[in-house]
């Protein structure tokens, strides 16, 4: 591989195993003899059209700091105009998985562009330290010819893994393209490189310190990544400061011997919880409502349900919800608590059964509890969550598509791709429900519940989830100091790219593609509409929270379990999350995620103490489903994997980080 200027500077992937110390002197720059100009990188802020300058950019923000989406591709399309209007109101930053767009003034051969990205001649860096960081791994697509949404000569790039939050990043296009020729800066950028503006000067100084002087640059954009996890952090932190009218409390509990299994006893109960999603009367939030809004203090504000159909005298402004709790039959002393989140179309009762997570917890000596996820729980008319019993009309622009609220209807309601703001906040509400229930049950219960609940051992609690429930569990587990361990079944990240690979998404994607007038093969993870959707979803995407586990305090272990050939949590989704966390795969692994191999995470027989300075274990277990079965449900059906999960849960309460091996 030919080394570019950035490689010589000791920065590019492949030429060094780690970034150099920020104080190290840069290699002196020697201007190369430039070949003929292949094209100019368009950068004309005074020009017309969205692609007049690279995106994103700190120079393309509104006065309130939000990204300026004026002219964004597709903004005026009838099918998605409401989506764009809400996006402009709700997007707070550029996200942590942004798609970066730049354009050449004439077509450049795809091979030249591909080589420029792979060799670091087009590269992304964090630039808020003393000098530029090591390059960020990128995936890209070049469009030499115009498509429905993109002009010809457009290059789209996206980080392979989410960026670090709240850091300034710069995308640099080098002039020197080796034997192929060179690229030229626009007159506007050339003037800035010669006499930097106050906004450009610090960025150019960092790049110069890394060996990339202004005269080497043909294209440049810089932007600050969003503090995407801040929304959920504020929700969790705010639980300790809720007004009295919104403080959670247990209402009552009673035995359910009809649901007992040989290994555990079952209790059912009711609790009052703060509901943060506005206008519950509009649930399932297809057209309006469902968003989490800040209060006067800037924190997410709980919303009163007192004047809605979901009000109860016992809970007042709060939402009444049910819980299902199980305890090992032999439990005579306090036991650890596991809070479980069920999958799409499930309910709190999904915890139960001989193959459910309650059985795993009981065998590990752990108490388990679950509540209904947002838009779920329709089997209980008294505590059904808002939207769980209503039908709805899903609209693609003016086109109504009636869907009964069951099966895939429920999934579309929770994962509403035309209102991803609601999808984001459904997941946030699910996470805070888990935090509330965990806190209620790890504090001494009040009297008068009706039955004495099993005694829970603190401090803190474990979280687990399957599929949809795992997505809120992994987010909460990264930011909540009360969480002491995490178990994830069929969990994945990179929402938009993963959605495209789901077999069951083929039909709705075909409808969307036809409505948008997109060409075959045009709708991918770098498409403008999907990139905007990802910006909205970054605050809820599990992959966004992955790197936080490395610094979480107290340290907590995490085990991901997945089936190969899972048609819902596809391999890319699971691999993206495992890579973001740094979860090491266990042997054997039938469908190795490519990202783990690229990071050098080779399968091991046993994983222990590989995180938090040896205080925690991050592991990824994958098994093949039984013949004719679906890989999405191996956590419920594979006996060896279930033994692995039981031993992991039992070890979480011990003094040492779990030693995890895949039992067969």
XYZ file of C-alpha atoms in Angstrom:
664
model
C 0.000 0.000 0.000
C 1.404 3.352 -1.025
C 1.748 5.767 1.906
C 0.313 9.249 1.474
C 1.334 12.403 3.295
C -0.788 11.380 6.271
C 0.893 8.025 6.404
C 4.298 9.648 6.388
C 3.129 11.826 9.261
C 2.552 8.634 11.213
C -1.195 9.036 11.401
C -2.872 6.671 8.998
C -4.347 3.299 9.765
C -1.971 0.529 8.812
C 1.308 2.393 9.287
C 1.202 2.637 13.060
C -0.483 0.622 15.777
C -1.285 3.677 17.896
C -1.402 7.450 17.473
C 1.849 9.244 18.266
C 2.077 11.344 21.419
C 0.468 14.718 20.844
C 3.715 16.449 21.787
C 5.845 14.593 19.240
C 7.306 16.838 16.530
C 5.668 16.365 13.148
C 7.619 15.175 10.151
C 8.620 18.288 8.177
C 6.366 18.797 5.205
C 7.943 18.536 1.782
C 5.654 19.790 -0.958
C 5.229 17.087 -3.600
C 5.303 17.744 -7.298
C 1.611 17.826 -8.078
C 0.217 16.102 -11.143
C -2.504 17.548 -13.351
C -5.675 18.648 -11.573
C -8.398 16.019 -11.691
C -11.108 18.223 -10.180
C -11.841 20.953 -7.666
C -13.516 20.200 -4.348
C -16.603 22.411 -4.405
C -16.734 24.829 -1.473
C -18.708 27.980 -2.207
C -20.907 29.009 0.749
C -22.394 31.799 -1.338
C -23.433 29.431 -4.094
C -26.714 27.647 -4.707
C -27.975 24.259 -3.612
C -27.228 22.077 -0.636
C -24.002 20.686 -2.113
C -22.446 24.116 -2.591
C -20.111 23.234 0.297
C -19.182 20.096 2.264
C -21.577 18.790 4.914
C -21.640 18.689 7.912
C -19.897 21.869 8.925
C -19.744 24.111 11.963
C -20.373 26.896 9.471
C -23.767 25.402 8.601
C -25.581 25.843 11.901
C -28.602 27.966 12.739
C -28.283 30.783 15.302
C -29.582 28.416 18.018
C -26.808 25.938 17.219
C -28.914 23.344 15.422
C -27.768 22.049 12.028
C -29.195 24.089 9.154
C -31.089 21.627 6.954
C -32.130 24.234 4.399
C -32.181 22.598 0.986
C -31.308 19.136 2.321
C -31.951 16.569 -0.438
C -35.591 15.461 -0.425
C -36.812 18.175 1.939
C -39.610 19.167 -0.446
C -40.686 15.652 -1.456
C -44.380 15.105 -0.734
C -43.805 11.704 0.909
C -41.327 12.893 3.528
C -41.931 16.633 3.915
C -43.426 16.188 7.439
C -40.389 14.103 8.405
C -38.056 16.920 7.330
C -40.066 19.559 9.153
C -39.875 17.584 12.401
C -36.203 16.801 11.824
C -35.342 20.500 11.604
C -37.145 21.124 14.900
C -35.767 18.122 16.768
C -32.194 17.509 15.600
C -29.830 19.106 18.087
C -26.473 18.250 16.527
C -24.667 16.394 13.774
C -24.843 13.091 15.631
C -21.986 10.661 16.150
C -22.531 8.638 12.968
C -22.893 11.436 10.424
C -22.754 10.961 6.691
C -20.259 13.437 5.275
C -20.879 14.770 1.780
C -18.489 16.580 -0.512
C -18.613 17.160 -4.241
C -16.153 17.506 -7.092
C -16.804 19.980 -9.897
C -16.357 17.260 -12.475
C -16.456 13.510 -12.479
C -13.423 11.709 -11.099
C -12.810 8.032 -11.763
C -14.254 5.859 -8.999
C -10.961 3.993 -8.669
C -9.169 7.240 -7.838
C -11.709 8.143 -5.161
C -11.671 4.644 -3.669
C -7.885 4.716 -3.517
C -7.879 8.187 -1.960
C -10.086 6.993 0.901
C -8.271 3.698 1.445
C -4.837 5.379 1.461
C -5.795 8.238 3.759
C -5.702 10.989 1.138
C -9.275 11.668 2.169
C -9.460 11.187 5.926
C -11.335 12.162 9.078
C -9.616 13.225 12.306
C -10.505 14.501 15.746
C -8.801 17.881 16.026
C -9.498 19.184 19.510
C -6.343 17.803 21.131
C -2.855 19.232 20.699
C -2.773 17.794 17.174
C -4.926 15.640 14.942
C -5.799 12.126 16.095
C -5.319 8.921 14.178
C -7.707 8.721 11.223
C -11.225 7.474 11.825
C -12.125 4.357 9.827
C -14.625 5.269 7.112
C -16.956 3.553 4.703
C -17.846 5.428 1.559
C -19.713 5.503 -1.720
C -18.910 7.656 -4.720
C -21.586 8.798 -7.165
C -19.894 9.714 -10.468
C -23.330 10.178 -12.054
C -26.342 11.985 -10.628
C -29.061 10.043 -8.800
C -32.541 11.122 -7.762
C -31.188 12.763 -4.600
C -27.494 13.395 -5.250
C -25.694 15.338 -7.968
C -22.931 13.690 -9.948
C -19.444 13.839 -8.474
C -20.683 13.443 -4.872
C -18.672 11.474 -2.333
C -20.474 10.195 0.777
C -18.486 8.959 3.775
C -19.516 7.688 7.188
C -17.562 6.506 10.241
C -17.516 2.725 10.559
C -18.120 3.100 14.308
C -19.697 6.045 16.135
C -17.421 8.982 16.806
C -16.442 10.106 20.259
C -19.032 12.512 21.588
C -18.591 16.265 21.750
C -15.332 16.376 19.824
C -14.322 18.560 16.917
C -13.623 16.528 13.773
C -12.142 17.552 10.447
C -12.447 15.835 7.088
C -9.387 16.587 4.976
C -8.955 16.061 1.231
C -5.315 16.196 0.165
C -4.218 17.873 -3.033
C -1.667 15.202 -3.838
C -3.286 12.090 -5.307
C -0.024 10.447 -6.305
C 0.527 9.257 -9.833
C -3.164 9.773 -10.609
C -2.889 13.553 -10.430
C -4.090 16.136 -7.926
C -7.207 17.786 -6.552
C -7.606 21.541 -6.226
C -9.167 23.724 -3.531
C -11.987 26.052 -4.487
C -11.149 29.758 -4.726
C -13.076 30.292 -1.484
C -11.091 27.658 0.422
C -7.804 28.730 -1.178
C -8.327 32.226 0.215
C -9.041 30.820 3.680
C -5.980 28.563 3.573
C -3.876 31.609 2.768
C -5.499 33.798 5.446
C -7.452 31.615 7.920
C -10.652 32.918 9.466
C -11.054 32.744 13.267
C -13.150 29.600 12.821
C -10.611 27.873 10.561
C -7.386 28.933 12.274
C -7.461 26.486 15.245
C -8.318 23.539 12.997
C -5.585 24.354 10.509
C -3.099 24.770 13.360
C -3.904 21.272 14.660
C -3.523 19.807 11.190
C -0.238 21.631 10.642
C 1.056 20.242 13.950
C 0.269 16.785 12.591
C 2.197 17.425 9.378
C -0.671 18.577 7.174
C -0.081 22.254 6.301
C -2.650 24.378 4.462
C -0.807 24.077 1.154
C -1.428 20.306 1.202
C -5.224 20.667 1.461
C -7.765 20.603 -1.372
C -10.909 20.161 0.696
C -11.839 20.712 4.330
C -14.866 20.624 6.573
C -15.010 20.490 10.343
C -17.844 19.807 12.765
C -18.417 18.929 16.407
C -19.984 15.566 17.140
C -23.116 15.651 19.265
C -23.235 14.689 22.938
C -25.750 12.096 21.853
C -25.985 10.222 25.157
C -26.780 13.413 27.049
C -30.544 12.959 26.649
C -30.600 9.641 28.478
C -28.053 10.806 31.052
C -30.349 13.734 31.889
C -33.332 11.418 32.266
C -31.434 9.147 34.651
C -29.914 11.993 36.659
C -33.306 13.670 36.904
C -34.878 10.726 38.733
C -33.296 11.952 41.956
C -34.832 15.422 41.554
C -38.396 14.722 40.454
C -41.209 16.829 41.937
C -43.267 14.930 44.492
C -46.161 14.498 42.062
C -43.956 12.490 39.701
C -41.848 10.414 42.083
C -42.183 6.680 41.420
C -43.800 4.457 44.026
C -44.961 0.904 44.448
C -48.742 0.578 44.768
C -49.540 -3.054 45.464
C -48.419 -6.601 44.850
C -50.017 -10.030 44.919
C -49.044 -13.640 44.325
C -49.687 -15.361 41.004
C -49.368 -19.067 41.845
C -51.113 -19.906 38.563
C -47.969 -18.688 36.776
C -45.409 -20.442 38.995
C -42.823 -22.774 37.515
C -40.831 -25.451 39.279
C -37.857 -23.107 39.703
C -39.587 -19.894 40.751
C -42.578 -18.178 42.349
C -44.423 -15.365 40.547
C -45.691 -12.046 41.883
C -47.608 -9.359 40.046
C -47.825 -5.730 41.045
C -48.579 -2.144 40.107
C -46.393 0.921 40.348
C -46.617 4.616 39.501
C -43.958 5.869 37.098
C -43.197 9.207 35.454
C -44.179 9.320 31.791
C -42.048 11.664 29.710
C -43.687 11.363 26.276
C -46.031 14.234 25.506
C -49.678 13.851 24.506
C -50.322 10.209 25.434
C -53.814 10.675 24.029
C -52.180 10.745 20.565
C -50.565 7.333 21.010
C -49.257 5.320 19.220
C -47.856 8.650 18.012
C -48.078 8.006 14.280
C -48.861 11.619 13.398
C -48.182 13.603 16.583
C -47.199 13.407 20.241
C -44.765 11.006 21.838
C -41.765 13.340 22.079
C -39.753 14.002 25.231
C -39.443 17.728 25.886
C -37.128 19.691 28.192
C -38.543 21.614 31.118
C -37.563 25.064 32.331
C -34.359 23.663 33.849
C -33.321 22.056 30.564
C -33.893 18.509 31.820
C -36.486 16.222 30.225
C -39.782 17.035 31.926
C -42.315 14.393 33.023
C -45.767 14.827 31.498
C -48.989 14.615 33.484
C -51.482 11.946 32.442
C -54.094 13.158 34.951
C -56.412 14.570 32.277
C -56.116 11.648 29.871
C -57.788 8.287 29.475
C -54.694 6.729 31.076
C -55.156 8.481 34.420
C -55.674 6.591 37.665
C -56.683 7.932 41.059
C -53.820 6.092 42.743
C -51.082 7.546 40.519
C -52.345 11.056 39.782
C -49.966 12.703 37.305
C -47.976 9.499 36.865
C -48.614 6.503 34.648
C -49.810 3.324 36.329
C -47.894 0.273 35.110
C -47.668 -3.368 36.028
C -44.701 -5.515 36.875
C -44.169 -9.255 36.906
C -41.583 -10.455 39.435
C -40.119 -13.908 39.967
C -38.022 -15.284 42.816
C -36.153 -18.581 43.114
C -38.206 -21.028 45.176
C -35.300 -21.607 47.532
C -34.647 -17.886 48.126
C -34.578 -17.230 51.882
C -32.038 -14.405 51.882
C -31.741 -11.234 49.764
C -30.921 -11.945 46.116
C -29.638 -9.735 43.280
C -32.211 -8.184 40.950
C -32.379 -8.501 37.149
C -34.653 -6.055 35.275
C -35.670 -7.556 31.918
C -36.966 -5.821 28.775
C -39.118 -7.910 26.450
C -39.096 -7.930 22.657
C -41.483 -6.379 20.155
C -45.117 -7.554 20.504
C -44.265 -9.103 23.899
C -45.303 -7.969 27.372
C -44.204 -8.155 30.991
C -45.418 -11.763 30.940
C -42.741 -12.594 28.350
C -40.369 -12.909 31.302
C -42.060 -16.187 32.246
C -42.127 -19.765 31.015
C -39.632 -22.616 31.179
C -37.535 -21.043 28.413
C -37.868 -17.408 29.538
C -35.374 -15.197 31.323
C -37.099 -15.822 34.672
C -35.980 -19.446 34.485
C -32.392 -18.367 33.774
C -32.455 -15.931 36.667
C -33.899 -18.478 39.090
C -31.237 -21.035 38.233
C -28.606 -18.348 38.849
C -30.200 -17.444 42.190
C -31.431 -14.063 40.946
C -34.782 -12.271 41.304
C -36.176 -11.087 37.953
C -38.732 -8.413 37.118
C -40.232 -6.974 33.950
C -42.726 -4.313 32.926
C -44.478 -3.565 29.651
C -42.484 -1.617 27.085
C -44.019 1.557 25.604
C -46.903 0.788 23.191
C -47.154 -2.733 24.663
C -49.072 -4.614 27.340
C -52.410 -4.779 25.544
C -53.360 -8.033 27.324
C -54.120 -6.104 30.541
C -56.799 -3.414 30.009
C -56.049 -1.789 33.391
C -52.356 -1.132 32.745
C -52.041 -1.332 28.957
C -49.498 1.240 27.841
C -50.844 4.124 25.743
C -51.163 3.054 22.126
C -51.025 -0.683 22.771
C -54.725 -1.298 22.073
C -55.317 1.191 19.268
C -55.265 0.584 15.554
C -53.677 3.271 13.433
C -53.208 4.538 9.917
C -49.635 4.672 8.701
C -49.170 7.361 6.044
C -46.536 7.718 3.395
C -47.242 11.299 2.450
C -50.963 11.410 1.617
C -51.166 7.658 1.044
C -52.953 5.866 3.940
C -51.853 2.325 4.775
C -54.148 0.816 7.453
C -52.368 -1.666 9.713
C -53.956 -3.538 12.633
C -51.919 -2.999 15.777
C -50.601 -6.511 16.101
C -47.623 -8.382 14.695
C -45.713 -6.091 12.360
C -48.200 -3.314 13.055
C -46.860 -3.027 16.602
C -43.315 -3.006 15.301
C -44.082 -0.207 12.860
C -45.699 1.790 15.657
C -42.656 1.478 17.940
C -40.114 1.728 15.107
C -41.921 4.387 13.099
C -39.391 5.159 10.368
C -41.307 8.223 9.185
C -41.241 9.674 12.724
C -37.850 8.481 13.969
C -38.062 11.157 16.664
C -40.766 9.031 18.297
C -38.761 5.841 17.824
C -35.879 7.588 19.610
C -38.101 8.644 22.508
C -39.951 5.311 22.759
C -36.560 3.758 23.476
C -35.670 6.491 25.974
C -38.958 5.972 27.840
C -38.320 2.218 27.919
C -34.862 2.815 29.390
C -36.139 5.128 32.106
C -38.924 2.664 32.989
C -36.190 0.094 33.615
C -34.249 2.545 35.780
C -37.379 3.376 37.789
C -38.320 -0.248 38.405
C -34.774 -1.159 39.416
C -34.622 1.673 41.934
C -38.049 0.923 43.409
C -37.208 -2.707 44.078
C -33.695 -2.154 45.452
C -34.984 0.166 48.176
C -36.936 -1.084 51.202
C -40.556 -1.548 50.082
C -43.316 0.430 51.789
C -45.901 -1.300 53.916
C -49.396 -2.054 52.740
C -48.515 -3.575 49.375
C -50.758 -6.549 50.053
C -48.003 -9.144 50.021
C -44.378 -9.134 51.081
C -42.117 -9.130 48.056
C -38.879 -11.157 48.063
C -35.939 -9.296 49.554
C -33.558 -7.774 47.003
C -29.821 -7.493 47.603
C -28.220 -4.221 46.590
C -26.507 -2.105 45.741
C -27.719 -1.680 42.183
C -29.241 -4.170 39.794
C -28.565 -6.049 36.555
C -30.326 -5.309 33.256
C -31.180 -7.688 30.435
C -33.295 -7.596 27.329
C -34.240 -9.392 24.169
C -34.335 -7.625 20.795
C -36.291 -4.376 21.321
C -35.888 -4.676 25.086
C -32.142 -5.150 24.728
C -31.775 -1.838 22.888
C -32.989 0.205 25.838
C -31.123 -2.079 28.258
C -27.745 -1.541 26.597
C -28.252 2.232 26.565
C -29.248 2.375 30.222
C -26.445 0.011 31.200
C -23.885 2.429 29.798
C -25.025 5.547 31.682
C -26.806 4.452 34.877
C -24.470 4.115 37.891
C -26.972 1.731 39.517
C -26.442 -0.918 36.819
C -23.962 -3.623 37.842
C -24.119 -6.012 34.878
C -25.714 -6.369 31.429
C -27.051 -9.345 29.437
C -28.214 -8.754 25.858
C -30.063 -11.135 23.548
C -30.341 -10.344 19.817
C -29.116 -6.778 20.264
C -27.589 -4.694 17.509
C -26.579 -1.190 16.534
C -26.302 1.028 13.458
C -30.066 1.307 13.051
C -30.366 2.585 9.495
C -27.731 0.435 7.811
C -28.955 -2.642 9.663
C -32.580 -1.961 8.735
C -31.687 -2.234 5.059
C -30.370 -5.772 5.531
C -33.439 -7.204 7.259
C -35.317 -9.595 4.947
C -38.657 -8.494 6.394
C -37.857 -4.890 5.470
C -37.789 -5.631 1.741
C -41.459 -4.832 1.096
C -41.699 -1.563 3.091
C -38.373 -0.435 1.651
C -39.655 -1.132 -1.855
C -42.720 1.005 -1.105
C -40.555 3.807 0.254
C -38.167 3.584 -2.688
C -41.045 3.770 -5.163
C -42.679 6.686 -3.355
C -39.389 8.582 -3.294
C -38.623 7.823 -6.912
C -35.261 6.403 -5.869
C -33.387 4.222 -8.296
C -32.592 0.564 -7.669
C -29.580 0.353 -5.378
C -29.788 4.028 -4.426
C -31.347 3.538 -0.996
C -28.456 2.576 1.281
C -26.967 3.652 4.578
C -25.343 6.698 2.943
C -28.527 7.967 1.296
C -29.408 11.499 2.455
C -32.793 10.556 3.914
C -31.350 7.626 5.838
C -28.394 9.714 6.972
C -30.807 12.293 8.367
C -32.762 9.517 10.064
C -29.543 8.269 11.673
C -28.782 11.763 12.985
C -32.147 11.682 14.747
C -31.614 8.154 16.052
C -28.025 8.493 17.266
C -29.203 9.367 20.829
C -30.961 5.972 20.959
C -28.746 3.783 18.763
C -27.120 1.065 20.904
C -23.812 1.520 19.075
C -23.675 5.136 20.287
C -23.429 3.865 23.867
C -20.876 1.134 23.183
C -17.682 3.011 23.962
C -19.141 4.352 27.236
C -18.848 0.910 28.814
C -15.064 1.225 28.772
C -15.231 4.180 31.178
C -18.401 3.310 33.135
C -18.134 3.545 36.907
C -18.608 1.347 38.734
C -17.251 -1.090 36.169
C -19.862 -3.505 34.838
C -19.586 -6.664 32.760
C -21.550 -7.300 29.582
C -22.466 -10.427 27.641
C -24.037 -10.283 24.175
C -25.675 -13.445 22.815
C -26.819 -13.858 19.241
C -27.856 -16.509 16.758
C -26.148 -16.820 13.413
C -28.335 -15.991 10.414
C -30.639 -13.910 12.598
C -33.098 -12.309 10.169
C -34.053 -9.461 12.537
C -30.836 -8.547 14.350
C -28.666 -9.075 11.300
C -24.957 -9.847 11.496
C -23.970 -6.260 10.692
C -26.106 -4.948 13.560
C -24.657 -7.337 16.132
C -21.129 -6.799 14.854
C -21.456 -3.011 14.988
C -22.507 -3.084 18.622
C -19.961 -5.697 19.700
C -17.204 -3.706 18.000
C -18.318 -0.418 19.575
C -18.241 -2.050 23.015
C -15.079 -4.047 22.402
C -16.779 -7.350 23.253
C -14.465 -10.262 22.488
C -16.030 -13.213 20.638
C -16.166 -16.666 22.176
C -15.201 -19.839 20.342
C -16.740 -21.256 18.245
C -18.393 -18.514 16.209
C -20.311 -19.678 13.109
C -20.864 -16.256 11.463
C -17.975 -14.009 12.578
C -18.823 -10.289 12.336
C -16.321 -8.683 9.986
C -15.853 -5.647 12.227
C -14.559 -7.731 15.121
C -11.900 -9.277 12.912
C -10.911 -5.836 11.609
C -10.381 -4.706 15.194
C -8.219 -7.737 15.905
C -10.769 -9.301 18.264
C -10.182 -12.985 17.564
C -12.416 -15.694 19.088
C -11.213 -17.055 22.428
C -12.210 -20.076 24.471
C -12.596 -18.031 27.657
C -12.967 -14.279 28.136
C -12.390 -12.727 31.556
C -11.319 -9.337 32.865
C -10.709 -7.844 29.418
C -12.206 -4.431 30.278
C -12.042 -1.638 32.860
C -8.487 -2.489 33.838
C -9.407 -6.098 34.533
C -12.502 -5.273 36.606
C -15.080 -6.265 33.971
C -15.650 -8.754 31.167
C -17.052 -7.893 27.722
C -17.930 -10.965 25.639
C -19.899 -11.860 22.507
C -21.372 -15.350 22.135
C -22.913 -16.598 18.915
C -24.478 -19.983 18.206
C -26.163 -21.535 15.193
C -29.915 -22.107 15.549
C -31.409 -25.557 15.364
C -32.281 -26.726 11.827
C -35.389 -24.911 10.641
C -35.285 -22.489 13.575
C -34.741 -18.725 13.621
C -31.449 -17.352 14.930
C -33.267 -14.504 16.660
C -34.430 -16.776 19.494
C -31.375 -18.859 20.415
C -31.333 -17.360 23.933
C -34.606 -19.177 24.583
C -33.880 -22.435 22.763
C -30.188 -23.342 22.866
C -29.436 -25.336 26.029
C -25.691 -24.704 25.981
C -26.115 -20.981 25.483
C -28.618 -20.863 28.333
C -26.098 -22.561 30.628
C -23.580 -19.899 29.593
C -26.061 -17.180 30.504
C -26.907 -18.778 33.860
C -23.252 -18.997 34.865
C -22.698 -15.418 33.775
C -25.622 -14.130 35.864
C -24.491 -16.122 38.886
C -20.954 -14.744 38.548
C -22.106 -11.108 38.344
C -22.758 -11.094 42.077
C -19.278 -12.399 42.846
C -16.111 -10.454 43.644
C -14.296 -11.308 40.394
C -15.240 -10.420 36.813
C -17.097 -13.323 35.175
C -15.058 -15.904 33.288
C -17.249 -16.575 30.251
C -17.010 -19.643 28.045
C -19.564 -20.953 25.587
C -21.091 -24.104 27.048
C -22.024 -26.782 24.530
